[in-house]
C-alpha cells in the first residue's frame, strides 16, 4: 500500500545520510547482498550512526517527526521484507535468486557440490522425463514394472 512506501521514503528523506550509507553498503557488498544482510547493516551501522549524529546535534528524541521515526526504528527494527522493499525502491540490483538464502548459504553450497560431483550427470536428457500427473504409455509401464523388483503390482493387470 501507499503507507509503506511513505514510511520507507520518510526515513531516507529525514536522514539523507542513511540513504547514502545504505546505497554505499549495498554497492560494496554486491557479492553477498540479501535482505537479511542489509537489515543487519541497517541495525549495526546505519541506525547507530543516525543516533550518534542526532545526539551530537542535540536533537536526539526531541519529539520531531524524524526523531520519532528514528526512535521507532531503534526500538523495533524493520523486517527483512521491508528492507528488501527499500532495496527495490532504491533500484539496488542484486541477484534475486540468492535473496533470502544467499550465496554461500548451506543450500547453495550443497547444490554447488552436487553439481561438481556430477550428481545430475545421469539425469534423463531434457524432455524425456515424465511430467507431473502425466499417465504413462502402457509399453513403458511394462519395462518399468520389471524394474520395480516386481514388488508393486500393476492394478491394471488385476482387472
mmCIF file of C-alpha atoms in Angstrom:
data_model
loop_
_atom_site.group_PDB
_atom_site.id
_atom_site.type_symbol
_atom_site.label_atom_id
_atom_site.label_comp_id
_atom_site.label_asym_id
_atom_site.label_seq_id
_atom_site.Cartn_x
_atom_site.Cartn_y
_atom_site.Cartn_z
ATOM 1 C CA UNK A 1 0.000 0.000 0.000
ATOM 2 C CA UNK A 2 0.879 3.656 -0.156
ATOM 3 C CA UNK A 3 1.619 3.948 3.525
ATOM 4 C CA UNK A 4 4.582 1.566 3.429
ATOM 5 C CA UNK A 5 6.171 3.481 0.575
ATOM 6 C CA UNK A 6 5.866 6.710 2.507
ATOM 7 C CA UNK A 7 7.267 5.009 5.566
ATOM 8 C CA UNK A 8 10.272 3.991 3.508
ATOM 9 C CA UNK A 9 10.750 7.339 1.828
ATOM 10 C CA UNK A 10 10.478 9.172 5.147
ATOM 11 C CA UNK A 11 13.394 7.508 6.925
ATOM 12 C CA UNK A 12 15.644 8.303 3.940
ATOM 13 C CA UNK A 13 14.103 11.751 3.445
ATOM 14 C CA UNK A 14 14.584 12.661 7.085
ATOM 15 C CA UNK A 15 18.086 11.216 7.119
ATOM 16 C CA UNK A 16 19.722 11.573 3.689
ATOM 17 C CA UNK A 17 22.961 10.129 5.080
ATOM 18 C CA UNK A 18 21.064 6.930 5.893
ATOM 19 C CA UNK A 19 20.204 6.596 2.219
ATOM 20 C CA UNK A 20 23.796 7.284 1.180
ATOM 21 C CA UNK A 21 25.118 4.703 3.640
ATOM 22 C CA UNK A 22 22.515 2.165 2.557
ATOM 23 C CA UNK A 23 23.436 2.558 -1.121
ATOM 24 C CA UNK A 24 27.153 2.528 -0.382
ATOM 25 C CA UNK A 25 26.965 -0.647 1.704
ATOM 26 C CA UNK A 26 24.849 -2.298 -0.997
ATOM 27 C CA UNK A 27 27.320 -1.359 -3.727
ATOM 28 C CA UNK A 28 30.317 -2.589 -1.780
ATOM 29 C CA UNK A 29 28.701 -5.931 -0.960
ATOM 30 C CA UNK A 30 27.135 -6.986 -4.234
ATOM 31 C CA UNK A 31 28.591 -10.472 -3.869
ATOM 32 C CA UNK A 32 26.721 -11.131 -0.619
ATOM 33 C CA UNK A 33 23.736 -8.865 -0.963
ATOM 34 C CA UNK A 34 20.481 -10.007 0.578
ATOM 35 C CA UNK A 35 17.639 -8.559 2.579
ATOM 36 C CA UNK A 36 18.996 -10.149 5.725
ATOM 37 C CA UNK A 37 22.492 -8.769 5.127
ATOM 38 C CA UNK A 38 21.172 -5.243 4.550
ATOM 39 C CA UNK A 39 18.937 -5.490 7.613
ATOM 40 C CA UNK A 40 21.993 -6.396 9.716
ATOM 41 C CA UNK A 41 23.923 -3.474 8.220
ATOM 42 C CA UNK A 42 20.990 -1.170 8.892
ATOM 43 C CA UNK A 43 20.841 -2.285 12.534
ATOM 44 C CA UNK A 44 24.591 -2.386 13.169
ATOM 45 C CA UNK A 45 25.849 0.574 11.155
ATOM 46 C CA UNK A 46 23.156 2.929 9.913
ATOM 47 C CA UNK A 47 20.876 3.241 12.955
ATOM 48 C CA UNK A 48 23.749 3.764 15.444
ATOM 49 C CA UNK A 49 25.199 6.434 13.119
ATOM 50 C CA UNK A 50 21.860 8.259 12.961
ATOM 51 C CA UNK A 51 21.558 8.092 16.726
ATOM 52 C CA UNK A 52 25.107 9.356 17.257
ATOM 53 C CA UNK A 53 24.660 12.227 14.796
ATOM 54 C CA UNK A 54 21.368 13.196 16.422
ATOM 55 C CA UNK A 55 22.955 13.194 19.862
ATOM 56 C CA UNK A 56 25.853 15.291 18.565
ATOM 57 C CA UNK A 57 23.412 17.813 17.137
ATOM 58 C CA UNK A 58 21.463 17.768 20.387
ATOM 59 C CA UNK A 59 18.213 16.813 18.701
ATOM 60 C CA UNK A 60 18.039 13.142 19.697
ATOM 61 C CA UNK A 61 14.495 12.157 20.672
ATOM 62 C CA UNK A 62 13.337 15.794 20.629
ATOM 63 C CA UNK A 63 9.835 14.859 19.533
ATOM 64 C CA UNK A 64 10.183 15.984 15.918
ATOM 65 C CA UNK A 65 8.942 13.646 13.196
ATOM 66 C CA UNK A 66 12.399 12.481 12.069
ATOM 67 C CA UNK A 67 13.393 11.713 15.659
ATOM 68 C CA UNK A 68 10.092 9.967 16.380
ATOM 69 C CA UNK A 69 10.722 7.736 13.400
ATOM 70 C CA UNK A 70 14.315 7.101 14.472
ATOM 71 C CA UNK A 71 13.148 6.177 17.980
ATOM 72 C CA UNK A 72 10.569 3.818 16.497
ATOM 73 C CA UNK A 73 13.222 2.070 14.403
ATOM 74 C CA UNK A 74 15.644 1.888 17.318
ATOM 75 C CA UNK A 75 13.027 0.120 19.440
ATOM 76 C CA UNK A 76 11.699 -2.109 16.684
ATOM 77 C CA UNK A 77 13.939 -2.593 13.696
ATOM 78 C CA UNK A 78 12.256 -3.045 10.330
ATOM 79 C CA UNK A 79 11.545 -6.502 8.995
ATOM 80 C CA UNK A 80 13.675 -8.195 6.390
ATOM 81 C CA UNK A 81 10.758 -7.833 3.968
ATOM 82 C CA UNK A 82 10.730 -4.054 4.489
ATOM 83 C CA UNK A 83 14.435 -3.830 3.818
ATOM 84 C CA UNK A 84 14.004 -5.827 0.609
ATOM 85 C CA UNK A 85 11.301 -3.324 -0.381
ATOM 86 C CA UNK A 86 13.702 -0.433 0.263
ATOM 87 C CA UNK A 87 16.301 -2.151 -1.908
ATOM 88 C CA UNK A 88 13.762 -2.399 -4.706
ATOM 89 C CA UNK A 89 12.669 1.205 -4.281
ATOM 90 C CA UNK A 90 16.273 2.368 -4.408
ATOM 91 C CA UNK A 91 16.688 0.219 -7.530
ATOM 92 C CA UNK A 92 19.518 -1.709 -5.976
ATOM 93 C CA UNK A 93 20.452 -4.515 -8.319
ATOM 94 C CA UNK A 94 21.120 -7.858 -6.769
ATOM 95 C CA UNK A 95 20.737 -11.453 -7.752
ATOM 96 C CA UNK A 96 17.153 -12.046 -6.721
ATOM 97 C CA UNK A 97 17.583 -15.788 -6.703
ATOM 98 C CA UNK A 98 20.012 -15.629 -3.841
ATOM 99 C CA UNK A 99 17.908 -13.100 -1.952
ATOM 100 C CA UNK A 100 16.684 -14.867 1.143
ATOM 101 C CA UNK A 101 19.049 -17.809 1.165
ATOM 102 C CA UNK A 102 22.081 -16.029 -0.153
ATOM 103 C CA UNK A 103 25.080 -17.418 -1.947
ATOM 104 C CA UNK A 104 27.314 -19.286 0.414
ATOM 105 C CA UNK A 105 24.294 -20.448 2.365
ATOM 106 C CA UNK A 106 24.133 -24.121 3.251
ATOM 107 C CA UNK A 107 21.699 -24.872 0.453
ATOM 108 C CA UNK A 108 23.661 -23.223 -2.335
ATOM 109 C CA UNK A 109 26.898 -24.854 -1.173
ATOM 110 C CA UNK A 110 25.253 -28.260 -1.253
ATOM 111 C CA UNK A 111 23.923 -27.574 -4.733
ATOM 112 C CA UNK A 112 27.325 -26.439 -5.971
ATOM 113 C CA UNK A 113 28.971 -29.544 -4.548
ATOM 114 C CA UNK A 114 26.309 -31.788 -6.035
ATOM 115 C CA UNK A 115 26.776 -30.296 -9.494
ATOM 116 C CA UNK A 116 30.551 -30.521 -9.182
ATOM 117 C CA UNK A 117 30.276 -34.159 -8.158
ATOM 118 C CA UNK A 118 28.224 -34.860 -11.260
ATOM 119 C CA UNK A 119 25.154 -35.734 -9.232
ATOM 120 C CA UNK A 120 22.982 -34.583 -12.107
ATOM 121 C CA UNK A 121 25.056 -36.113 -14.870
ATOM 122 C CA UNK A 122 22.914 -39.231 -15.267
ATOM 123 C CA UNK A 123 19.597 -37.443 -15.388
ATOM 124 C CA UNK A 124 17.418 -38.256 -18.365
ATOM 125 C CA UNK A 125 18.016 -35.867 -21.248
ATOM 126 C CA UNK A 126 15.651 -32.925 -21.255
ATOM 127 C CA UNK A 127 12.186 -33.723 -22.451
ATOM 128 C CA UNK A 128 12.323 -37.421 -21.630
ATOM 129 C CA UNK A 129 11.213 -37.112 -18.025
ATOM 130 C CA UNK A 130 7.557 -37.615 -17.231
ATOM 131 C CA UNK A 131 5.556 -34.546 -16.491
ATOM 132 C CA UNK A 132 3.736 -34.491 -13.154
ATOM 133 C CA UNK A 133 0.422 -36.296 -13.368
ATOM 134 C CA UNK A 134 1.031 -37.484 -16.920
ATOM 135 C CA UNK A 135 -0.087 -41.049 -17.440
ATOM 136 C CA UNK A 136 2.479 -43.422 -18.765
ATOM 137 C CA UNK A 137 2.404 -45.208 -22.040
ATOM 138 C CA UNK A 138 1.373 -48.869 -21.351
ATOM 139 C CA UNK A 139 4.542 -50.098 -23.121
ATOM 140 C CA UNK A 140 6.748 -48.027 -20.860
ATOM 141 C CA UNK A 141 4.846 -49.242 -17.811
ATOM 142 C CA UNK A 142 5.787 -52.828 -18.712
ATOM 143 C CA UNK A 143 9.516 -52.008 -18.689
ATOM 144 C CA UNK A 144 9.201 -50.016 -15.519
ATOM 145 C CA UNK A 145 7.258 -52.797 -13.818
ATOM 146 C CA UNK A 146 10.101 -55.265 -14.245
ATOM 147 C CA UNK A 147 12.466 -52.688 -12.897
ATOM 148 C CA UNK A 148 10.422 -52.395 -9.724
ATOM 149 C CA UNK A 149 11.645 -55.696 -8.254
ATOM 150 C CA UNK A 150 8.121 -56.938 -9.030
ATOM 151 C CA UNK A 151 7.091 -55.723 -5.599
ATOM 152 C CA UNK A 152 4.382 -53.423 -6.819
ATOM 153 C CA UNK A 153 1.525 -54.989 -8.679
ATOM 154 C CA UNK A 154 0.097 -53.020 -11.543
ATOM 155 C CA UNK A 155 -3.605 -52.508 -10.719
ATOM 156 C CA UNK A 156 -4.496 -52.758 -14.402
ATOM 157 C CA UNK A 157 -3.203 -56.343 -14.518
ATOM 158 C CA UNK A 158 -5.622 -57.351 -11.795
ATOM 159 C CA UNK A 159 -8.720 -56.138 -13.529
#
